[in-house]
mmCIF file of C-alpha atoms in Angstrom:
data_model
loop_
_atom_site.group_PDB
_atom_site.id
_atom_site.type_symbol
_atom_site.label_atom_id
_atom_site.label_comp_id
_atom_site.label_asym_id
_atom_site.label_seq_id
_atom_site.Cartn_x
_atom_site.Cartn_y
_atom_site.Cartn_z
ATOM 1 C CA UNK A 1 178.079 -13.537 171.647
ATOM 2 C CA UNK A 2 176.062 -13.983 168.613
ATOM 3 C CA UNK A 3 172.758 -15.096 170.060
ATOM 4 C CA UNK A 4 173.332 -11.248 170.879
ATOM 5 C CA UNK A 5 174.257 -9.621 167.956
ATOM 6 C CA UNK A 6 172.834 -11.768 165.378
ATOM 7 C CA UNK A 7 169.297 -9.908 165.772
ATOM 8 C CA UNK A 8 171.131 -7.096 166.238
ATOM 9 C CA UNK A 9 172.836 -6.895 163.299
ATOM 10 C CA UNK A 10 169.955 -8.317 161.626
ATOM 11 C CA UNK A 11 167.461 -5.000 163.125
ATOM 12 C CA UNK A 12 169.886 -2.767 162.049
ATOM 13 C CA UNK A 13 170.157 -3.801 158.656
ATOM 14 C CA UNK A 14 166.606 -3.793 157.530
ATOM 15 C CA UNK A 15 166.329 -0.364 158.771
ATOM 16 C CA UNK A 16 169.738 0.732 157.190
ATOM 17 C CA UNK A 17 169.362 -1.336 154.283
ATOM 18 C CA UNK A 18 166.370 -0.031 152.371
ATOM 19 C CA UNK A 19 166.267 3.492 151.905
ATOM 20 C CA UNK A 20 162.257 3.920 152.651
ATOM 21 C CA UNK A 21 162.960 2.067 156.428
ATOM 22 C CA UNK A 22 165.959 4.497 156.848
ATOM 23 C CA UNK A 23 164.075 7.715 155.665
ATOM 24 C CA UNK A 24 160.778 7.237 157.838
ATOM 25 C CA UNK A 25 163.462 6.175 161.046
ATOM 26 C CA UNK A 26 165.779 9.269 160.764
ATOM 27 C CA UNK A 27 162.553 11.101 160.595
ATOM 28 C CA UNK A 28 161.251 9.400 163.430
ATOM 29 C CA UNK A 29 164.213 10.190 166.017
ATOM 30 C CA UNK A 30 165.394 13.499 164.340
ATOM 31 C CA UNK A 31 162.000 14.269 166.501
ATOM 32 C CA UNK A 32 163.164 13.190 169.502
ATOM 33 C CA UNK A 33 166.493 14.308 169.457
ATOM 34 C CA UNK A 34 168.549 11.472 168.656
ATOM 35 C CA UNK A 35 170.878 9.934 166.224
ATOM 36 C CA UNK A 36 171.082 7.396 163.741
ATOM 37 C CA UNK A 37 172.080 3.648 164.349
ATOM 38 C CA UNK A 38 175.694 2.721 163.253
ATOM 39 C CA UNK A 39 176.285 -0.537 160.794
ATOM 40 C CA UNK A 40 178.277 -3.033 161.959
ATOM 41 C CA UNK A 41 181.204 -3.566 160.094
ATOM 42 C CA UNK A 42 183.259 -6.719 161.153
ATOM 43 C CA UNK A 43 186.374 -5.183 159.505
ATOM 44 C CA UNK A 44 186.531 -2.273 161.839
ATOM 45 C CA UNK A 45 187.319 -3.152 165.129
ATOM 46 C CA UNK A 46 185.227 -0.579 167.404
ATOM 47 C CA UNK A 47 181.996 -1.471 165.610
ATOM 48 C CA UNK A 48 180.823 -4.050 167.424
ATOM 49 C CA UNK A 49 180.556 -2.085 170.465
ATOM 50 C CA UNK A 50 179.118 0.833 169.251
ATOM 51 C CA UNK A 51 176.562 -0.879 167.011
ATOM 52 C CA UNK A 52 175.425 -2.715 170.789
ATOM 53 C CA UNK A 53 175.332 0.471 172.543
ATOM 54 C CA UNK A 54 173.493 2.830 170.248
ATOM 55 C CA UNK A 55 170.673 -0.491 169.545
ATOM 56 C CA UNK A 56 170.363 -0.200 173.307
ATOM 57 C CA UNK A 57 169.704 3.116 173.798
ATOM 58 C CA UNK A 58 167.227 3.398 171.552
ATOM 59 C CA UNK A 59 166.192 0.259 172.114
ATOM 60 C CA UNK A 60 162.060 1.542 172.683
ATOM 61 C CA UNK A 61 162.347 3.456 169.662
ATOM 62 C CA UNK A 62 163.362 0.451 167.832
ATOM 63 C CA UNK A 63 160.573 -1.663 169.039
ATOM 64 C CA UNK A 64 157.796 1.201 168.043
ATOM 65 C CA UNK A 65 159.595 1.688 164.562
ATOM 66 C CA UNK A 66 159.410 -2.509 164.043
ATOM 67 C CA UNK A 67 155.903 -3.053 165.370
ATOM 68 C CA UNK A 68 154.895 -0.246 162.645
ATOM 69 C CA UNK A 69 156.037 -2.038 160.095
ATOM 70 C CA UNK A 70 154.859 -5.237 161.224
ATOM 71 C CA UNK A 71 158.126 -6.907 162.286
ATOM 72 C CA UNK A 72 158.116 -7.635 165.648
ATOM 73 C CA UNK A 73 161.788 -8.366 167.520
ATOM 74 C CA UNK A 74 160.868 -10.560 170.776
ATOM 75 C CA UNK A 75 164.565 -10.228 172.252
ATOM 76 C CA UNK A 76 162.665 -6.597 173.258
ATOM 77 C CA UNK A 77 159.990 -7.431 175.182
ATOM 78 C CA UNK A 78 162.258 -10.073 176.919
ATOM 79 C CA UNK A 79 164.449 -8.463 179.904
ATOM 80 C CA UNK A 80 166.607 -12.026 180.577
ATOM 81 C CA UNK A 81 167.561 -11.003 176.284
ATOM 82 C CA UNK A 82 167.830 -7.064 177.592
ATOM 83 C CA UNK A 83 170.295 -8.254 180.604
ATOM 84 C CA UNK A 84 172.955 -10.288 178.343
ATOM 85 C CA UNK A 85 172.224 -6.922 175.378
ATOM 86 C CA UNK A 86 173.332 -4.553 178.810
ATOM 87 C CA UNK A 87 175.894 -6.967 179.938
ATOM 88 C CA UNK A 88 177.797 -7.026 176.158
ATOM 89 C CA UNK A 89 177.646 -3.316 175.806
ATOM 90 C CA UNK A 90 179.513 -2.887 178.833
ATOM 91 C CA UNK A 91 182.118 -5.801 178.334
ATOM 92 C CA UNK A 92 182.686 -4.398 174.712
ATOM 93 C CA UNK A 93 183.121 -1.106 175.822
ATOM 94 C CA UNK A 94 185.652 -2.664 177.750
ATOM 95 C CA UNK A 95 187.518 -4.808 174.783
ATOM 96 C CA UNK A 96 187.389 -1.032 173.062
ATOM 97 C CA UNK A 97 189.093 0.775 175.565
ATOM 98 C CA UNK A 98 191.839 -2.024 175.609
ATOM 99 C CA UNK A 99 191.919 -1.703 171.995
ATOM 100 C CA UNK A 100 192.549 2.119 171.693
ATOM 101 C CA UNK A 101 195.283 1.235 174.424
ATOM 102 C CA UNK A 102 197.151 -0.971 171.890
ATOM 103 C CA UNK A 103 197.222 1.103 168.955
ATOM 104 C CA UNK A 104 199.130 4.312 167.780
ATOM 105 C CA UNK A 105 202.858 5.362 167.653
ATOM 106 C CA UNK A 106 205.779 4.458 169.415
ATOM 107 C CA UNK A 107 204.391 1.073 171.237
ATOM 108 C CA UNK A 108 206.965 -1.280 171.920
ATOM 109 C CA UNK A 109 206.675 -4.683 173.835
ATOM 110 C CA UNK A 110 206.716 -3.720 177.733
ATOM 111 C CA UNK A 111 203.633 -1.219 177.363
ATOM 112 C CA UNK A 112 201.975 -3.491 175.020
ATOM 113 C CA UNK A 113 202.382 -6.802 177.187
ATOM 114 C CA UNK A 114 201.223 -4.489 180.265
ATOM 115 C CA UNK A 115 198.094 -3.495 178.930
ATOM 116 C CA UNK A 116 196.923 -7.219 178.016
ATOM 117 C CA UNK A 117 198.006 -8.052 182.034
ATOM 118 C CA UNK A 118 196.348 -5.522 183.100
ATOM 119 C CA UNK A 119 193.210 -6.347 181.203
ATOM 120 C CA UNK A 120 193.583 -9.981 182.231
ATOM 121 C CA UNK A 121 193.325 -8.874 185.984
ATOM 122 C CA UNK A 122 190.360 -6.789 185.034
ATOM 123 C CA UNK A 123 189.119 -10.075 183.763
ATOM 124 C CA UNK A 124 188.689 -11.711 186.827
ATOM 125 C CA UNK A 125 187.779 -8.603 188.935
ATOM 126 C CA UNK A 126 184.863 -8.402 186.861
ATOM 127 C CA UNK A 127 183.909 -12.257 187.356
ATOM 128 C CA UNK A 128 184.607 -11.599 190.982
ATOM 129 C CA UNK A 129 182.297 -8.311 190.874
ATOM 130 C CA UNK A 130 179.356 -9.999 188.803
ATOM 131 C CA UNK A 131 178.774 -12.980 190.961
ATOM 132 C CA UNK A 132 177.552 -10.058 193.736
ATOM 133 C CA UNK A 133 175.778 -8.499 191.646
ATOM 134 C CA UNK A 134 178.400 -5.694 191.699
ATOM 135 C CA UNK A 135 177.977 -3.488 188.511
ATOM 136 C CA UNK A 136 180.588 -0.600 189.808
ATOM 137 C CA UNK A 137 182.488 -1.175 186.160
ATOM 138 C CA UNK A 138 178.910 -2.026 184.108
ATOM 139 C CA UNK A 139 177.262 0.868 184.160
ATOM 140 C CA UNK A 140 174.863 -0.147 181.622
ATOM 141 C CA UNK A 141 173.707 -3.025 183.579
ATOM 142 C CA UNK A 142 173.822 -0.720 186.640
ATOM 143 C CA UNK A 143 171.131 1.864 184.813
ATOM 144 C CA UNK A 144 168.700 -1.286 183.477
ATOM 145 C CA UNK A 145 168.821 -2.669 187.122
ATOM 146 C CA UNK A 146 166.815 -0.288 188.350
ATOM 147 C CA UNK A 147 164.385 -0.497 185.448
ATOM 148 C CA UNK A 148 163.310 -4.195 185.459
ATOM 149 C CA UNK A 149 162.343 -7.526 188.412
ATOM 150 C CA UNK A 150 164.234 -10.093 186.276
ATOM 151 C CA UNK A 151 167.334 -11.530 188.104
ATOM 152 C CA UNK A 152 171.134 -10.318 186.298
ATOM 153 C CA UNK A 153 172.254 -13.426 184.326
ATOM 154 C CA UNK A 154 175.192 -14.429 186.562
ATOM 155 C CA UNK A 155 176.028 -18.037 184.943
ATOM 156 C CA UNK A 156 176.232 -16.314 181.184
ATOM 157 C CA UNK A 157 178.603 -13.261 182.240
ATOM 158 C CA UNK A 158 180.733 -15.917 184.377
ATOM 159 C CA UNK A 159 180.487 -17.935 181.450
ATOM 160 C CA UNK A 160 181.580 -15.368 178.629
ATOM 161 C CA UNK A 161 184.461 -13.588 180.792
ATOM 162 C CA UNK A 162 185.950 -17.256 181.870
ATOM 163 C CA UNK A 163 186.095 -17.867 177.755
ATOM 164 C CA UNK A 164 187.346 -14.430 177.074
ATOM 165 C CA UNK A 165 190.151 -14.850 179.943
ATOM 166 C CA UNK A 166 191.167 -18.680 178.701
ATOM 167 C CA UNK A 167 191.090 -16.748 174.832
ATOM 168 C CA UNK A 168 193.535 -14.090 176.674
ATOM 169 C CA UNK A 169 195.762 -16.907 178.040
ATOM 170 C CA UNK A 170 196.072 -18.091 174.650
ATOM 171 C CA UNK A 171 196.677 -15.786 172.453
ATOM 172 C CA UNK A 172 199.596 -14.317 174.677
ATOM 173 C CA UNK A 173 201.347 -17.023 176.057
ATOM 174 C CA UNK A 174 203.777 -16.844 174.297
ATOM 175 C CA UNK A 175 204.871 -13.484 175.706
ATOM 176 C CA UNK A 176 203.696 -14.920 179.142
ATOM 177 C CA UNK A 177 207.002 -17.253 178.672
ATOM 178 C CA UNK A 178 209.468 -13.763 177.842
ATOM 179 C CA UNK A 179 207.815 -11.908 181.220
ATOM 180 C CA UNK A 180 211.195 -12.077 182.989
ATOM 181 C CA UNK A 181 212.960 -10.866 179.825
ATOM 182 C CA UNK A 182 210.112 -8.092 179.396
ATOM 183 C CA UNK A 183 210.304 -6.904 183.230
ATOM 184 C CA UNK A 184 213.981 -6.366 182.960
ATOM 185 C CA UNK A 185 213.902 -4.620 179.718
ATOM 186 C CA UNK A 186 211.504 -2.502 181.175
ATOM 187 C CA UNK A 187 213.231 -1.823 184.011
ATOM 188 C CA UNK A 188 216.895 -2.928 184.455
ATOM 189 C CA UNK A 189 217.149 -1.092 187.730
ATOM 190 C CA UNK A 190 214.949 -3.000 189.203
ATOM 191 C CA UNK A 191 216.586 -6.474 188.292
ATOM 192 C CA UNK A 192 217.864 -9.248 190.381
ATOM 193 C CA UNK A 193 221.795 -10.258 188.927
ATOM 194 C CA UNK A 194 221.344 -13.516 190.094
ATOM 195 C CA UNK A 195 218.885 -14.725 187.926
ATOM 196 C CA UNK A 196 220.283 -12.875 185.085
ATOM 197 C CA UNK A 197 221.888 -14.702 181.926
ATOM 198 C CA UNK A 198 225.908 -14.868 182.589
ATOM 199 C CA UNK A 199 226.696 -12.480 179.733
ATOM 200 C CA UNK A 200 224.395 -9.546 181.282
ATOM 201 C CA UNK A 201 225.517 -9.473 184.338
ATOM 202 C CA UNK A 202 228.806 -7.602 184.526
ATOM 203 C CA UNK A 203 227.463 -5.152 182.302
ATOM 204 C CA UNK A 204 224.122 -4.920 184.523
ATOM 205 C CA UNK A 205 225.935 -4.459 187.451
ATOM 206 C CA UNK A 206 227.809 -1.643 186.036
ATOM 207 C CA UNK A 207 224.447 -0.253 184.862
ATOM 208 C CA UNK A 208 223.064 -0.073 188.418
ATOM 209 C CA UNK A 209 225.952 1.338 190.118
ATOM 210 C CA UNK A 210 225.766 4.293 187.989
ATOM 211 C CA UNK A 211 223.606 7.374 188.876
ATOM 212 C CA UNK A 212 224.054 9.260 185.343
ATOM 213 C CA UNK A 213 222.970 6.346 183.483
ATOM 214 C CA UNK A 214 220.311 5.873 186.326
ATOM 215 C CA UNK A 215 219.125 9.704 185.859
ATOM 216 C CA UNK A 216 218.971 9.286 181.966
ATOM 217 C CA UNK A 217 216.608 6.425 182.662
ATOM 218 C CA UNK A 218 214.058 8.591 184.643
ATOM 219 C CA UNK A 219 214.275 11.525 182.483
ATOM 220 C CA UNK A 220 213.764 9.610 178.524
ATOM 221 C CA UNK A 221 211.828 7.498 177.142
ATOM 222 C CA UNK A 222 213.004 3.748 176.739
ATOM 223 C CA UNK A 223 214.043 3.700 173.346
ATOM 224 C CA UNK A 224 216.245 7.087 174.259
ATOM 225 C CA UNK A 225 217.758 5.371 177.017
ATOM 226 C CA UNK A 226 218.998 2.408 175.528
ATOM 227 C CA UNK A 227 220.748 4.122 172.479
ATOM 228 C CA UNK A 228 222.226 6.715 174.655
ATOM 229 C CA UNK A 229 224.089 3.345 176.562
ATOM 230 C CA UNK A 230 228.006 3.430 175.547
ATOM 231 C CA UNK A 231 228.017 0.730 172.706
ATOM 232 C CA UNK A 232 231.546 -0.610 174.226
ATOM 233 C CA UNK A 233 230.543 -0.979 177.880
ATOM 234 C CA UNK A 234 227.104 -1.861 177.234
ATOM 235 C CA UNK A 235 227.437 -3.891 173.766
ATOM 236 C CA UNK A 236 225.001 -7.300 174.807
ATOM 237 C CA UNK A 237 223.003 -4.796 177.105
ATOM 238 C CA UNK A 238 222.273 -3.511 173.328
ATOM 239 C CA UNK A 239 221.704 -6.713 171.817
ATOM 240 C CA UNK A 240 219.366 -7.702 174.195
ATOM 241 C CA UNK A 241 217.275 -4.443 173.890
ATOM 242 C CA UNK A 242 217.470 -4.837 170.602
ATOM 243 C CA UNK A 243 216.012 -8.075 169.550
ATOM 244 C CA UNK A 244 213.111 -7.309 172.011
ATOM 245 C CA UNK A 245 212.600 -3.280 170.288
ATOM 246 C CA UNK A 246 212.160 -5.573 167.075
ATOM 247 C CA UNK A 247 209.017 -7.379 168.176
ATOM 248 C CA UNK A 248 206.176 -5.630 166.375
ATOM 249 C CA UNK A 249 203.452 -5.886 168.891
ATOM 250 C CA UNK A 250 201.174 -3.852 166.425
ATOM 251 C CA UNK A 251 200.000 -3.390 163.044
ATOM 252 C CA UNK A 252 200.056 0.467 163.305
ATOM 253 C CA UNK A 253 203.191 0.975 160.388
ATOM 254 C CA UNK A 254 201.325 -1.277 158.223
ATOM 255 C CA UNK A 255 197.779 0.351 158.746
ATOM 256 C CA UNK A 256 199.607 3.390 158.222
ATOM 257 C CA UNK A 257 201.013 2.678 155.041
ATOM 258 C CA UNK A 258 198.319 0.959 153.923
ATOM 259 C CA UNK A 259 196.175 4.278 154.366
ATOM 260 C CA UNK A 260 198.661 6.995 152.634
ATOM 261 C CA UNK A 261 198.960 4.176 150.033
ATOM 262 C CA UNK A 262 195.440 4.302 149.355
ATOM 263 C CA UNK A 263 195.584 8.141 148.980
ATOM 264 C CA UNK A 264 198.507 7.839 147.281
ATOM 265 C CA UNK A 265 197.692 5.496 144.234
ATOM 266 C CA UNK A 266 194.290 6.809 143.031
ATOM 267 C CA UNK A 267 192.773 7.088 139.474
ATOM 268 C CA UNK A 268 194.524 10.451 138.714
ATOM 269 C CA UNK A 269 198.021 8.639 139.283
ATOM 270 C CA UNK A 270 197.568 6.404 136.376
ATOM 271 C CA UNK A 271 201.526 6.607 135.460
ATOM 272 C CA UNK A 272 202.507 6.226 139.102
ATOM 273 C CA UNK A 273 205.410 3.800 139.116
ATOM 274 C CA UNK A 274 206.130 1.256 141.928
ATOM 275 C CA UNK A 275 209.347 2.795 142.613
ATOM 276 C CA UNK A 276 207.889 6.708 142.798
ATOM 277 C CA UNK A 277 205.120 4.547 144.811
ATOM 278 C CA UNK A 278 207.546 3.125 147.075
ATOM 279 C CA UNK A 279 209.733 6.581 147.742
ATOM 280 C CA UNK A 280 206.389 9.038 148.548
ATOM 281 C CA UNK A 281 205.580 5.519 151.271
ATOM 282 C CA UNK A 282 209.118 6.110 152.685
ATOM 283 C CA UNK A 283 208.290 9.758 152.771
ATOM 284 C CA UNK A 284 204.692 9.703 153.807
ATOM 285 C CA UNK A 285 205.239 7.467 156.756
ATOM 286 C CA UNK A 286 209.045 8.274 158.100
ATOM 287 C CA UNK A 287 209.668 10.752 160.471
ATOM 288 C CA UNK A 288 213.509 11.121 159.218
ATOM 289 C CA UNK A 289 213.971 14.663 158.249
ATOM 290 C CA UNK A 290 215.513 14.707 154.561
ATOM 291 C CA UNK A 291 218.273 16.711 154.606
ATOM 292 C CA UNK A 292 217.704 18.823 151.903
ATOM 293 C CA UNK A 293 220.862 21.200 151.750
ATOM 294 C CA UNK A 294 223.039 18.673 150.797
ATOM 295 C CA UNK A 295 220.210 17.131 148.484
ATOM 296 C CA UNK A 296 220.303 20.451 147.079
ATOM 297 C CA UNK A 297 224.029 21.482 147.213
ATOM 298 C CA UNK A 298 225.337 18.524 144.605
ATOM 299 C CA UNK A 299 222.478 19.872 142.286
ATOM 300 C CA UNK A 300 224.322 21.855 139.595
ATOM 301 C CA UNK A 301 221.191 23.910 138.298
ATOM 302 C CA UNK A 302 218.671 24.401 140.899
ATOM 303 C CA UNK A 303 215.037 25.793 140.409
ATOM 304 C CA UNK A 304 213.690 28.078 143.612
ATOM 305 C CA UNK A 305 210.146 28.272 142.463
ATOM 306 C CA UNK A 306 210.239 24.566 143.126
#
């Protein structure tokens, strides 16, 4: 990827980076109607594609701007360097979307684990697609086909989703060896006995034989259903959900924190102590509703304006 985005990255910041370039190129597309290129910023994970996308559309803009100022960028006047730019903004958008998928509240294991599969399929789909010249999911490659005679790059989008699919394999195997354990903790109704550990499957069998339980499932989420299981009938049902509701597929809590920490502890806080630091975190980031009657009922002098 970075025979792409090196002179990407490298365009962008000379006009971003001194403020004269910047000026005379807001200037210069405030009078076409369009907006300003993006930095890149390897720390934020969405950057990369939008940096590609925006570069690309304004891609002839770019190449007027640079030829002004008498620094020519030849990946623009060459279409095979155009093709693998179109191909990357598509395959990005792509890795963003999955990205989005895998963030915010409440993810647990089964819907993070489904996602990557589902990805992974999309994966070869797309190799499948590409070799026909297919671009039904590549829309920007679909749009610059019609615009240029030089053949699609076939080997080097074969090439970059085969290493992006063996990186996938990787990464997650080790859930890939917990799918059985993941499909029936997703869905214990659906669940051969047989193949079952020992231990689960009196207490599975009782599970599927019941319609209440069985209704509960359909009608709550997974987390719901699992603590509303009878802790005596169900008790290694429980440990099982358990240890896999532990897993933290995600670094949302900790992003989280990290963020109302920031806001938290700031200049005017000087005499903030770790503990008082630790309780407004508990506070800031819990959803547990305090319950502030009782709080307030072993108080001995209380103060309503407060």
């Amino acid at each position: 990827m970075s025979e792409v985005l090196k002179p990407v990255i490298s365009t962008v910041n000379f006009i971003r980076s001194f403020g004269l370039n910047h000026r005379q190129f807001q200037q210069f597309i405030e009078e076409i109607g369009e907006n300003d290129l993006p930095y890149h910023t390897a720390v934020r994970w969405l950057s990369c594609g939008k940096v590609l996308q925006r570069f690309f559309e304004l891609r002839a803009v770019i190449e007027i701007f640079l030829n002004e100022k008498h620094r020519p960028l030849t990946e623009l006047q060459n279409n095979a360097c155009l093709w693998k730019l179109a191909f990357y903004v598509d395959l990005t958008k792509h890795v963003n979307e999955l990205n989005l998928r895998l963030q915010g509240e409440n993810q647990h294991l089964p819907d993070l684990y489904t996602n990557i599969k589902s990805f992974q399929k999309k994966l070869i789909l797309f190799q499948s697609q590409l070799r026909s010249k297919c671009f039904s999911h590549f829309k920007t490659c679909e749009i610059f086909s019609h615009t240029t005679e030089t053949e699609f790059p076939i080997d080097f989008a074969i090439e970059t989703l085969s290493a992006l699919k063996i990186n996938f394999d990787t990464r997650f195997s080790d859930f890939d060896a917990i799918a059985n354990q993941i499909k029936i903790f997703q869905n214990p109704f659906d669940t051969d006995i047989e193949i079952l550990p020992p231990k689960l499957q009196m207490e599975m069998i009782d599970l599927q034989c019941s319609d209440i339980i069985k209704n509960k499932y359909q009608n709550s989420s997974l987390l719901e259903f699992y603590k509303s299981l009878p802790l005596t009938q169900f008790d290694n049902l429980h440990k099982f959900a358990r240890g896999l509701f532990s897993v933290f597929g995600t670094t949302y809590l900790y992003e989280k924190t990290f963020s109302k920490m920031k806001y938290t502890k700031n200049v005017y806080r000087s005499k903030l102590t770790d503990e008082h630091l630790k309780s407004l975190l508990i506070i800031g980031t819990s959803k547990i509703s305090p319950q502030l009657q009782t709080i307030v009922s072993g108080k001995s002098q209380l103060h309503k304006s407060h």
